mmCIF file of C-alpha atoms and ligand atoms in Angstrom:
data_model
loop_
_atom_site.group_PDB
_atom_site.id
_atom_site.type_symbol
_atom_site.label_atom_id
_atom_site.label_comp_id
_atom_site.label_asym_id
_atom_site.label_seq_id
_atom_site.Cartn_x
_atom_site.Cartn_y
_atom_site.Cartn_z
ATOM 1 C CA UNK A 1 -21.206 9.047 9.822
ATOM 2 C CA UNK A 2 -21.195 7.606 6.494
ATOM 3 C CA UNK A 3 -19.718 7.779 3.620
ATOM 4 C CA UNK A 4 -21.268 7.997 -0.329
ATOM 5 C CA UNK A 5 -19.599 6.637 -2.847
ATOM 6 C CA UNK A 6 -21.385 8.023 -5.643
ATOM 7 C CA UNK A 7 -19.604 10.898 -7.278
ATOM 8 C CA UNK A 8 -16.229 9.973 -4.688
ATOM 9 C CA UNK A 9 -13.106 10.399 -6.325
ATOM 10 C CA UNK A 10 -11.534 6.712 -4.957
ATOM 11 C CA UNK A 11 -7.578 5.917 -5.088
ATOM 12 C CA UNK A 12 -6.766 2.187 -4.883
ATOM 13 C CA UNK A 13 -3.194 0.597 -4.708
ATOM 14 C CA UNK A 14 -2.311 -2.770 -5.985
ATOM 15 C CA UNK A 15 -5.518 -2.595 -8.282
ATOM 16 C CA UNK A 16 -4.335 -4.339 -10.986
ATOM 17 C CA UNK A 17 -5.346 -7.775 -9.711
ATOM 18 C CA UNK A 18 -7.455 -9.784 -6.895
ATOM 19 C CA UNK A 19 -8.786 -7.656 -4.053
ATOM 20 C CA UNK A 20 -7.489 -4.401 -5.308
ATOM 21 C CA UNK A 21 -9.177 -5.084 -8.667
ATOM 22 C CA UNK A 22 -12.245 -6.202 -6.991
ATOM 23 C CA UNK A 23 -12.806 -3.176 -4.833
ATOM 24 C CA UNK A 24 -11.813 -0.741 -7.799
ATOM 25 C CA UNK A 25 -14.682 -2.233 -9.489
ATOM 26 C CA UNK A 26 -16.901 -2.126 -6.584
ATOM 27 C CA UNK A 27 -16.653 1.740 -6.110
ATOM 28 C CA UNK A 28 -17.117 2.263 -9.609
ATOM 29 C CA UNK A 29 -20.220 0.126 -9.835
ATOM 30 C CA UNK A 30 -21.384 2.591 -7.073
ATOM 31 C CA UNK A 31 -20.840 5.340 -9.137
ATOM 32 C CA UNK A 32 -16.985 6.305 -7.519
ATOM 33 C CA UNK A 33 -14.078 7.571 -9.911
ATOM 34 C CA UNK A 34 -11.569 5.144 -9.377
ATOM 35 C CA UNK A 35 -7.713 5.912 -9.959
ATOM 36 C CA UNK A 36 -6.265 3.090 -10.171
ATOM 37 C CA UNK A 37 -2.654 2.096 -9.470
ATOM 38 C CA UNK A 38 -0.442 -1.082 -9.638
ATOM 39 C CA UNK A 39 3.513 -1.769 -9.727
ATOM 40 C CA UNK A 40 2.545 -3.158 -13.384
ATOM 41 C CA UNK A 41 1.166 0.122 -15.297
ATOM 42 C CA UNK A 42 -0.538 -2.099 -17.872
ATOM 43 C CA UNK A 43 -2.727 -4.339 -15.288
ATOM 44 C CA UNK A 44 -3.538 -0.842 -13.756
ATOM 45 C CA UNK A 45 -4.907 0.609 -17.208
ATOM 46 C CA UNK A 46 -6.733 -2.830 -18.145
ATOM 47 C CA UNK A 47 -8.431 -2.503 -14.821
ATOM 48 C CA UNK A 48 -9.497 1.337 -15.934
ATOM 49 C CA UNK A 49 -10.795 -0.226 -18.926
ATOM 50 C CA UNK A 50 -12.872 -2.328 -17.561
ATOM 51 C CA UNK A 51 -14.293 0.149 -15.011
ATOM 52 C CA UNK A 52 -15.679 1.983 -17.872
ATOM 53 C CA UNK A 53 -18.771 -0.690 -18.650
ATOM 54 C CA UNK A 54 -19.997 1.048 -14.760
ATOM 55 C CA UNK A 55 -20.437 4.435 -16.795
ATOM 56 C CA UNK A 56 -17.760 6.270 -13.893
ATOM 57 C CA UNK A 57 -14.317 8.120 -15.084
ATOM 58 C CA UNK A 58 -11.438 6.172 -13.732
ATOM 59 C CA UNK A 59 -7.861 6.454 -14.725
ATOM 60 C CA UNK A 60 -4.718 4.542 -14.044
ATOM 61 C CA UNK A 61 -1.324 5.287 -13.084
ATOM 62 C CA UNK A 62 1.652 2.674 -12.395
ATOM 63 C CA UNK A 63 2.931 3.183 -9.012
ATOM 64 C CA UNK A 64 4.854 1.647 -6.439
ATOM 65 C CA UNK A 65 4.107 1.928 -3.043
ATOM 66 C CA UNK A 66 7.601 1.823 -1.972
ATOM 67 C CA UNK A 67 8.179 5.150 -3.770
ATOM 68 C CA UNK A 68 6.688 8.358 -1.855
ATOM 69 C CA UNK A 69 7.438 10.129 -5.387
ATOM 70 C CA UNK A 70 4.870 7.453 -6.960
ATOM 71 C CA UNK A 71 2.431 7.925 -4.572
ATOM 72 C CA UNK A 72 2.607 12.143 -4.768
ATOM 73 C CA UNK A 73 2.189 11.744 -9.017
ATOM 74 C CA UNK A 74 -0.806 9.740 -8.102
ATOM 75 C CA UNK A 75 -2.405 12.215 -5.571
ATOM 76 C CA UNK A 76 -1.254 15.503 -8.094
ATOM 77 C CA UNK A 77 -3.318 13.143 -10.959
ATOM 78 C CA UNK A 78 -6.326 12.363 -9.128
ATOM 79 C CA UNK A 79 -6.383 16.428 -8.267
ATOM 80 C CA UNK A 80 -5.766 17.837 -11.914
ATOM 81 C CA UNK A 81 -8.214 15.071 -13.362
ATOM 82 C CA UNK A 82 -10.733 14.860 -10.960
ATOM 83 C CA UNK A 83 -10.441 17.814 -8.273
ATOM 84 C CA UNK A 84 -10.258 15.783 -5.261
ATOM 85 C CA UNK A 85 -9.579 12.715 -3.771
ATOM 86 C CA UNK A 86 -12.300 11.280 -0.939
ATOM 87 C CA UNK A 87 -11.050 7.407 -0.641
ATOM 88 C CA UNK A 88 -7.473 6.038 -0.436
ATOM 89 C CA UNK A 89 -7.244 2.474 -0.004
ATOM 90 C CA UNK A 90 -4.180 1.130 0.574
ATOM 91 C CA UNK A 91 -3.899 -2.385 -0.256
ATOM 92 C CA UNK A 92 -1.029 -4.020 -1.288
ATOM 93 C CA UNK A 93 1.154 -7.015 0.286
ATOM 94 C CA UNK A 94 3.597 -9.332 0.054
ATOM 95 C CA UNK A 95 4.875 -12.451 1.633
ATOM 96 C CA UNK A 96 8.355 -14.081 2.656
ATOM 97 C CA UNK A 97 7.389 -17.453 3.159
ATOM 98 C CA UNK A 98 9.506 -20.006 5.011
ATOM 99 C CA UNK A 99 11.160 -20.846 8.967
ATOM 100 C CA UNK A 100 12.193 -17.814 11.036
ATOM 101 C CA UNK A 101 15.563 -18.778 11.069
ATOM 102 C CA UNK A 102 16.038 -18.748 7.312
ATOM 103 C CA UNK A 103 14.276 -15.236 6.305
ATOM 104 C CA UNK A 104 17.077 -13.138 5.995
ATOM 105 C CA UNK A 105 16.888 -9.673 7.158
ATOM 106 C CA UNK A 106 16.510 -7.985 3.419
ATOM 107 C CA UNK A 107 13.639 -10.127 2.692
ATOM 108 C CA UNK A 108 12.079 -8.863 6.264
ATOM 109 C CA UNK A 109 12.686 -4.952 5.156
ATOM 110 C CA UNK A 110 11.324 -5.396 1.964
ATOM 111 C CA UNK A 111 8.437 -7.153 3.221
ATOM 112 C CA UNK A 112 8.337 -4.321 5.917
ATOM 113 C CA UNK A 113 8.783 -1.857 3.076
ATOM 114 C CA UNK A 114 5.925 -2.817 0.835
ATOM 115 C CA UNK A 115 3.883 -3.695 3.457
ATOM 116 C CA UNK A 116 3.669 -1.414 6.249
ATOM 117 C CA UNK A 117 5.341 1.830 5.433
ATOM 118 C CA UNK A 118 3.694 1.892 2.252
ATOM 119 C CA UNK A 119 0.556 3.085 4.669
ATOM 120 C CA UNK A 120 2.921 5.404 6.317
ATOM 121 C CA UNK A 121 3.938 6.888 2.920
ATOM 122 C CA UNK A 122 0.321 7.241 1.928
ATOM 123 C CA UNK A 123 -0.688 8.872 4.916
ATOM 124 C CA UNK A 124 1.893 11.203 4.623
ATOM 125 C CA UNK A 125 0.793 12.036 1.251
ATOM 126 C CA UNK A 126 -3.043 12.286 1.287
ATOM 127 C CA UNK A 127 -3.814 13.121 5.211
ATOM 128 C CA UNK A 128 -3.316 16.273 4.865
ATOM 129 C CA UNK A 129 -6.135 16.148 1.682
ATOM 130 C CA UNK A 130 -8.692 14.620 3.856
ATOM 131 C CA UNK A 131 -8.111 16.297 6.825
ATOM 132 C CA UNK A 132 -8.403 19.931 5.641
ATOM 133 C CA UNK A 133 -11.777 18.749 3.917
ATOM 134 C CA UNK A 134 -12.262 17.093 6.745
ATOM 135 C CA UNK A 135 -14.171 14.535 5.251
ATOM 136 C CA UNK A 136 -12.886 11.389 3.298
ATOM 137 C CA UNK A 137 -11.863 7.753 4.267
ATOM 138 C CA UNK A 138 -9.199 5.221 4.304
ATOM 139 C CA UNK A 139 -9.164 1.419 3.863
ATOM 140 C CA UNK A 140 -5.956 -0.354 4.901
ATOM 141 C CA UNK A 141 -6.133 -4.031 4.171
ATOM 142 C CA UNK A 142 -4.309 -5.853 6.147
ATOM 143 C CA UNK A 143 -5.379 -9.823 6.705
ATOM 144 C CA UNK A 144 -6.555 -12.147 9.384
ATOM 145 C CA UNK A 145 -3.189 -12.705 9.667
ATOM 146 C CA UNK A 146 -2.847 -9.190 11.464
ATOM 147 C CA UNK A 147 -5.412 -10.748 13.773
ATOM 148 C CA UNK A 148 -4.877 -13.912 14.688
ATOM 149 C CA UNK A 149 -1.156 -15.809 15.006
ATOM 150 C CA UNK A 150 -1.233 -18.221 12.582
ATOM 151 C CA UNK A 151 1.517 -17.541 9.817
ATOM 152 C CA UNK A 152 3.964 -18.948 11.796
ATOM 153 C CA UNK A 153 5.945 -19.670 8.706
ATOM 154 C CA UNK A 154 5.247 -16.652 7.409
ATOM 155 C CA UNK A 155 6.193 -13.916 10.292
ATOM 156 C CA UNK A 156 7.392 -10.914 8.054
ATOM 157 C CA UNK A 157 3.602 -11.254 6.882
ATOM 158 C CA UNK A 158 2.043 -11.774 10.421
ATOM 159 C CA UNK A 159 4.334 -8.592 11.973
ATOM 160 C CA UNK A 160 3.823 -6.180 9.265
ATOM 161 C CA UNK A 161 -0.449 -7.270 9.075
ATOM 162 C CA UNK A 162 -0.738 -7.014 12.490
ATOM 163 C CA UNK A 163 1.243 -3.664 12.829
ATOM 164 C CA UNK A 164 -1.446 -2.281 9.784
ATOM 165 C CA UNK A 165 -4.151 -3.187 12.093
ATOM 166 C CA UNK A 166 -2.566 -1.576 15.181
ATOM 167 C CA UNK A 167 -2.263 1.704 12.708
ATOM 168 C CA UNK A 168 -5.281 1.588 11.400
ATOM 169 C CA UNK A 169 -6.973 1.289 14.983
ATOM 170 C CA UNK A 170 -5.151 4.477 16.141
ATOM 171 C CA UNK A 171 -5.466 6.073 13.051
ATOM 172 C CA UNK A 172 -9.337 5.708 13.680
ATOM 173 C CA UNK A 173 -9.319 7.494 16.895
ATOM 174 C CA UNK A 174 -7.181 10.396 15.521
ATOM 175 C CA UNK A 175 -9.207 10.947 12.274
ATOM 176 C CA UNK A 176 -12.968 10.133 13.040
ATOM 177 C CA UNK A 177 -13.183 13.016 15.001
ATOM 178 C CA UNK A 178 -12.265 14.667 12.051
ATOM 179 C CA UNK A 179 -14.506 13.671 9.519
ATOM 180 C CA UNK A 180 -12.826 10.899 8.327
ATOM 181 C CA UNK A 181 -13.863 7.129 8.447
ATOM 182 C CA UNK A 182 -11.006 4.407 8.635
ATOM 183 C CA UNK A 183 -11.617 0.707 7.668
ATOM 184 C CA UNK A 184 -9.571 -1.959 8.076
ATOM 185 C CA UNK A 185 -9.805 -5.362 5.825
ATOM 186 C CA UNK A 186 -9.009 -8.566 7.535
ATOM 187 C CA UNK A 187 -9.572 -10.896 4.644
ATOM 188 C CA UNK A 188 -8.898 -14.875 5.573
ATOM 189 C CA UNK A 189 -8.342 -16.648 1.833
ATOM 190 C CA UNK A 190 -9.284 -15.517 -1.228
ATOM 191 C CA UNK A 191 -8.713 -16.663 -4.786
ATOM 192 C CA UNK A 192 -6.666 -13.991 -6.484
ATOM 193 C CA UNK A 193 -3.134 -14.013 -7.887
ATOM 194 C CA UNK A 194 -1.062 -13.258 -3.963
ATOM 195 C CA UNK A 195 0.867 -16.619 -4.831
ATOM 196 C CA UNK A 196 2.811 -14.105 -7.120
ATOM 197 C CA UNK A 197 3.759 -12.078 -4.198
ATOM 198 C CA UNK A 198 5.492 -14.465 -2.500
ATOM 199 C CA UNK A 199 8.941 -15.339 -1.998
ATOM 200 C CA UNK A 200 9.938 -18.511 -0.394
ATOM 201 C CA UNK A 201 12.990 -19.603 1.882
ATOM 202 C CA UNK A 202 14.281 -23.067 3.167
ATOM 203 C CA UNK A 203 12.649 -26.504 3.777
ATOM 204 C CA UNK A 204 9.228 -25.697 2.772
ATOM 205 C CA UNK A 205 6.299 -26.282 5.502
ATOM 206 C CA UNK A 206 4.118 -29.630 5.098
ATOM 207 C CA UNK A 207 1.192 -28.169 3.037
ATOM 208 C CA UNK A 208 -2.174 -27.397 4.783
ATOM 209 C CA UNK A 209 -5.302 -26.563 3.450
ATOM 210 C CA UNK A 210 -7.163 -23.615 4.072
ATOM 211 C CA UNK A 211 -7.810 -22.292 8.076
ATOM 212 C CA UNK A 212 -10.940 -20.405 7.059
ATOM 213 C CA UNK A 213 -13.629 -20.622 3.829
ATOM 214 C CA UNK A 214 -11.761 -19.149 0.816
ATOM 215 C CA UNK A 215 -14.156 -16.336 -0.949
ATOM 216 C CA UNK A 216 -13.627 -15.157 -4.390
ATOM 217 C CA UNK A 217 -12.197 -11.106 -4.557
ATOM 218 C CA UNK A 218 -15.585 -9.953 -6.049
ATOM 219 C CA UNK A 219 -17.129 -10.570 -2.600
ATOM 220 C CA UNK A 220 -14.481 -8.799 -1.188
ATOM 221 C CA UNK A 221 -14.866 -5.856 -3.273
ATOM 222 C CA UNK A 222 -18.163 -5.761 -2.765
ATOM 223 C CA UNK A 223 -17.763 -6.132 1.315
ATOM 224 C CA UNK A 224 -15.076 -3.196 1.250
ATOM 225 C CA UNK A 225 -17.206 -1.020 -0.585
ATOM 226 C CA UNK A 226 -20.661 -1.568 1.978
ATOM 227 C CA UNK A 227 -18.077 -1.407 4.607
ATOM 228 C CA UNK A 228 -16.888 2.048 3.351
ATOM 229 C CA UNK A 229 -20.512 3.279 2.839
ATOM 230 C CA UNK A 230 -21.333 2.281 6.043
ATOM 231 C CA UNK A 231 -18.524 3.550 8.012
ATOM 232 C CA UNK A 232 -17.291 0.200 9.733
ATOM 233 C CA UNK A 233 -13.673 -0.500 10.608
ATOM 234 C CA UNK A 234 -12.910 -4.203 10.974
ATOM 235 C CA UNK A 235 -14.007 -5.944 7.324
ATOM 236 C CA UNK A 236 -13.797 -9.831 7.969
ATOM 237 C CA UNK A 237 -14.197 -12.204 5.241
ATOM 238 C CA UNK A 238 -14.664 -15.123 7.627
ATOM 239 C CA UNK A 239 -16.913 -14.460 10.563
ATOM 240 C CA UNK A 240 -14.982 -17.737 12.064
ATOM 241 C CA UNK A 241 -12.330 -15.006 12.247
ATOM 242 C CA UNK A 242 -14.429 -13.135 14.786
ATOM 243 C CA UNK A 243 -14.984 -16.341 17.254
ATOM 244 C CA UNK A 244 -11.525 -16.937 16.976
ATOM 245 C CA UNK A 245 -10.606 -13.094 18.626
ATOM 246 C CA UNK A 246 -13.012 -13.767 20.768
ATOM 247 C CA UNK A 247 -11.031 -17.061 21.985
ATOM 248 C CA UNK A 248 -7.464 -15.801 21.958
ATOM 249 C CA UNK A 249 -9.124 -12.749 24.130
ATOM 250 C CA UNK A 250 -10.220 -14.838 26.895
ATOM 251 C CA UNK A 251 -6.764 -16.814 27.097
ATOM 252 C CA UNK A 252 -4.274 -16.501 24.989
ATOM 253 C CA UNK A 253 -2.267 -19.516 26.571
ATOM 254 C CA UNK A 254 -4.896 -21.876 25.929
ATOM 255 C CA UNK A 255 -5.818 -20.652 22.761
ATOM 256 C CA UNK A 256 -2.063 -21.429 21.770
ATOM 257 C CA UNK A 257 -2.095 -24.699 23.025
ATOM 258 C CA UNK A 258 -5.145 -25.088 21.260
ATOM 259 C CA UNK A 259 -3.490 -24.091 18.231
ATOM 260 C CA UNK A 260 -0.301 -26.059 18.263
ATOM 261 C CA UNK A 261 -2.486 -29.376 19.664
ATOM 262 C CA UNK A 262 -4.252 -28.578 15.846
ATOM 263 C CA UNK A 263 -1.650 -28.026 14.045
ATOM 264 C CA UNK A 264 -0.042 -31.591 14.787
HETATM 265 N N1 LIG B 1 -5.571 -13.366 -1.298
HETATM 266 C C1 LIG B 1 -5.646 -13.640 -0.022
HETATM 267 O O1 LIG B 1 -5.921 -14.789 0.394
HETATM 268 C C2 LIG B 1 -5.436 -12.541 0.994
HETATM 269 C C3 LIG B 1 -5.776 -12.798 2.341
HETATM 270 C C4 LIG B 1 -5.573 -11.804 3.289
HETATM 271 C C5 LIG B 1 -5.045 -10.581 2.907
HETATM 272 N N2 LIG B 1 -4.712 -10.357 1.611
HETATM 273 C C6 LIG B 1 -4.141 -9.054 1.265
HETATM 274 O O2 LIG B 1 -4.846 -8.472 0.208
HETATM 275 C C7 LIG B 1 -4.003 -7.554 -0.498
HETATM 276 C C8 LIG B 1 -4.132 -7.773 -1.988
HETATM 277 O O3 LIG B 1 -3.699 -9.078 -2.308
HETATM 278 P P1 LIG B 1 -4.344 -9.970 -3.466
HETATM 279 O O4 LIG B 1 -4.637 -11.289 -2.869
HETATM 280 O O5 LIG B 1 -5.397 -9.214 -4.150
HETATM 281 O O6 LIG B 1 -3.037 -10.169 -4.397
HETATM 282 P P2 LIG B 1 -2.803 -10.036 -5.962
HETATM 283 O O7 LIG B 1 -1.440 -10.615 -6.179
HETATM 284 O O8 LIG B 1 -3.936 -10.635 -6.735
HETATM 285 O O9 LIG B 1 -2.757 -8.460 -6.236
HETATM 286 C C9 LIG B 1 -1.711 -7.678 -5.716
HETATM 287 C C10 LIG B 1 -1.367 -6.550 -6.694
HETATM 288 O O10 LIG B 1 -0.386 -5.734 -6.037
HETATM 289 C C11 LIG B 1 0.566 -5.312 -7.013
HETATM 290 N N3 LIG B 1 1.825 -4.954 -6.346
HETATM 291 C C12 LIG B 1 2.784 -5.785 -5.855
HETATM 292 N N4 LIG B 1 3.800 -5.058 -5.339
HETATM 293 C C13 LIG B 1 3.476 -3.745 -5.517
HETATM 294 C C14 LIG B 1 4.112 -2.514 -5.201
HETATM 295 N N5 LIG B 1 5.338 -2.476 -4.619
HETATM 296 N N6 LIG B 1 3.479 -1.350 -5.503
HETATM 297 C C15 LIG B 1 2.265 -1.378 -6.111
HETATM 298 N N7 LIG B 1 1.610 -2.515 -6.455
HETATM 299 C C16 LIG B 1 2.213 -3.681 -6.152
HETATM 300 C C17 LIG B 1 0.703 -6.503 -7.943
HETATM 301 O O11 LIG B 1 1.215 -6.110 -9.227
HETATM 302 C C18 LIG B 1 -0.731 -7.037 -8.004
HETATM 303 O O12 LIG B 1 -1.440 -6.494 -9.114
HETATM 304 C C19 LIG B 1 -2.593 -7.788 0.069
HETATM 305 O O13 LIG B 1 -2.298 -6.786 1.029
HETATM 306 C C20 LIG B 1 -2.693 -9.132 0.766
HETATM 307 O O14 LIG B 1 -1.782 -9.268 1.825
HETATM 308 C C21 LIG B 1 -4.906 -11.303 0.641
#
């Protein structure tokens, strides 16, 4: 199975900036109609704008993901201006940043909010498109975060990324045999704006530089969007990512040693 971009009708969340951005431009380069969405309305349209030097129709709507009314205006948009909708990608996160024992619970159910049931709320909404064509697919960009357990200081993040990938694995099973391809994007660092999405509480952690190489969000874009075309699920920005699976796989005790022995 895989999936052609050209003449898709694409909806991207959290597009008005980094990896959003980046992928919005990468499915219009490919000849996709991009509608694309952001909390901030105006980064959405200047995004649209852009997408218009690739010669494809794209549109923009604001839209919060932690608003299932947001998320239906978008879907009865991208049907009245474009027909259809192929390609959801649902891709935006936050971060509480700081010990375990000084998150307080409202920054954990915000952070649970925006990040994981935003995916629920867009499934709800635009399943039931791609299933009864039976043909479409969904990008859920989680992090390698979701994969591996390193934000110890950040575990609202770490939960909700690794609960996206545990969706987006199921989800695979339910809708491939239904003509619809699921990818999920485990990006290590990249250089976008994400700094803005966090929110930090009590004695800040020593600072440490990156665990993986940090890529820049074209790359990204352009990885999601050969990802999509060629029907793959796990998009890693950092193959070191990969051997590090592989480690935690074989023992997870001494891989956690391994990790706090590091970390020292
Ligand atoms: N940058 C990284 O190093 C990195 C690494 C791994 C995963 N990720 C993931 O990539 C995704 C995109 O992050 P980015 O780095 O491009 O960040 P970014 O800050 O550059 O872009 C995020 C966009 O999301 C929008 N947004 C914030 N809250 C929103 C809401 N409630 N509804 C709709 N839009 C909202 C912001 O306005 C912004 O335009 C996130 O899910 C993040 O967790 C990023």
């Amino acid at each position: 199975m895989s999936f052609e971009l050209h003449g898709a009708v694409a909806v991207v969340t959290g597009a008005g900036s980094g990896i959003g951005r980046a992928s919005a431009r990468a499915f219009a380069r490919r000849g996709a109609r991009v509608v694309v969405t952001d909390l901030d309305g105006a980064r959405a349209q200047a995004v649209a704008d852009e997408l218009g030097e690739f010669g494809a129709a794209s549109i923009s709507a604001a839209c919060d993901v932690t608003d299932l009314d947001d998320l239906q205006f978008v879907r009865d948009l991208a049907l009245e201006r474009f027909g259809r909708v192929d390609l959801v990608m649902n891709n935006v996160g936050i971060l509480a940043v700081g010990p375990a024992e000084d998150i307080p619970l409202e920054a954990w159910q915000r952070v649970i909010d925006v990040n994981l049931l935003s995916v629920v709320r867009s499934n709800l909404v635009f399943l039931p498109l791609l299933l009864e064509q039976g043909a479409g697919h969904v990008v859920n960009t989680a992090s390698t975060a979701g994969l591996l357990p390193y934000g110890f200081d950040r575990l609202p993040y770490t939960a909700t990324k690794h609960a996206v990938v545990g969706l987006s694995e199921a989800l695979a099973l339910y809708l491939r045999p239904r003509g619809v391809g699921v990818s999920c994007l485990c990006p290590a660092g990249v250089a976008t704006n994400i700094v803005e999405q966090m929110t930090f509480y009590g004695k800040p952690a020593p600072p440490k530089g990156p665990r993986f190489p940090v890529v820049d969000a074209e790359s990204v874009g352009e990885l999601v969007a050969d990802g999509v075309s060629e029907n793959r699920f796990l998009l890693l920005t950092a193959q070191e990512a990969a051997d590090e699976l592989r480690e935690l796989g074989a023992d997870v005790d001494m891989y956690l040693s391994r990790l706090i022995k590091d970390t020292r």
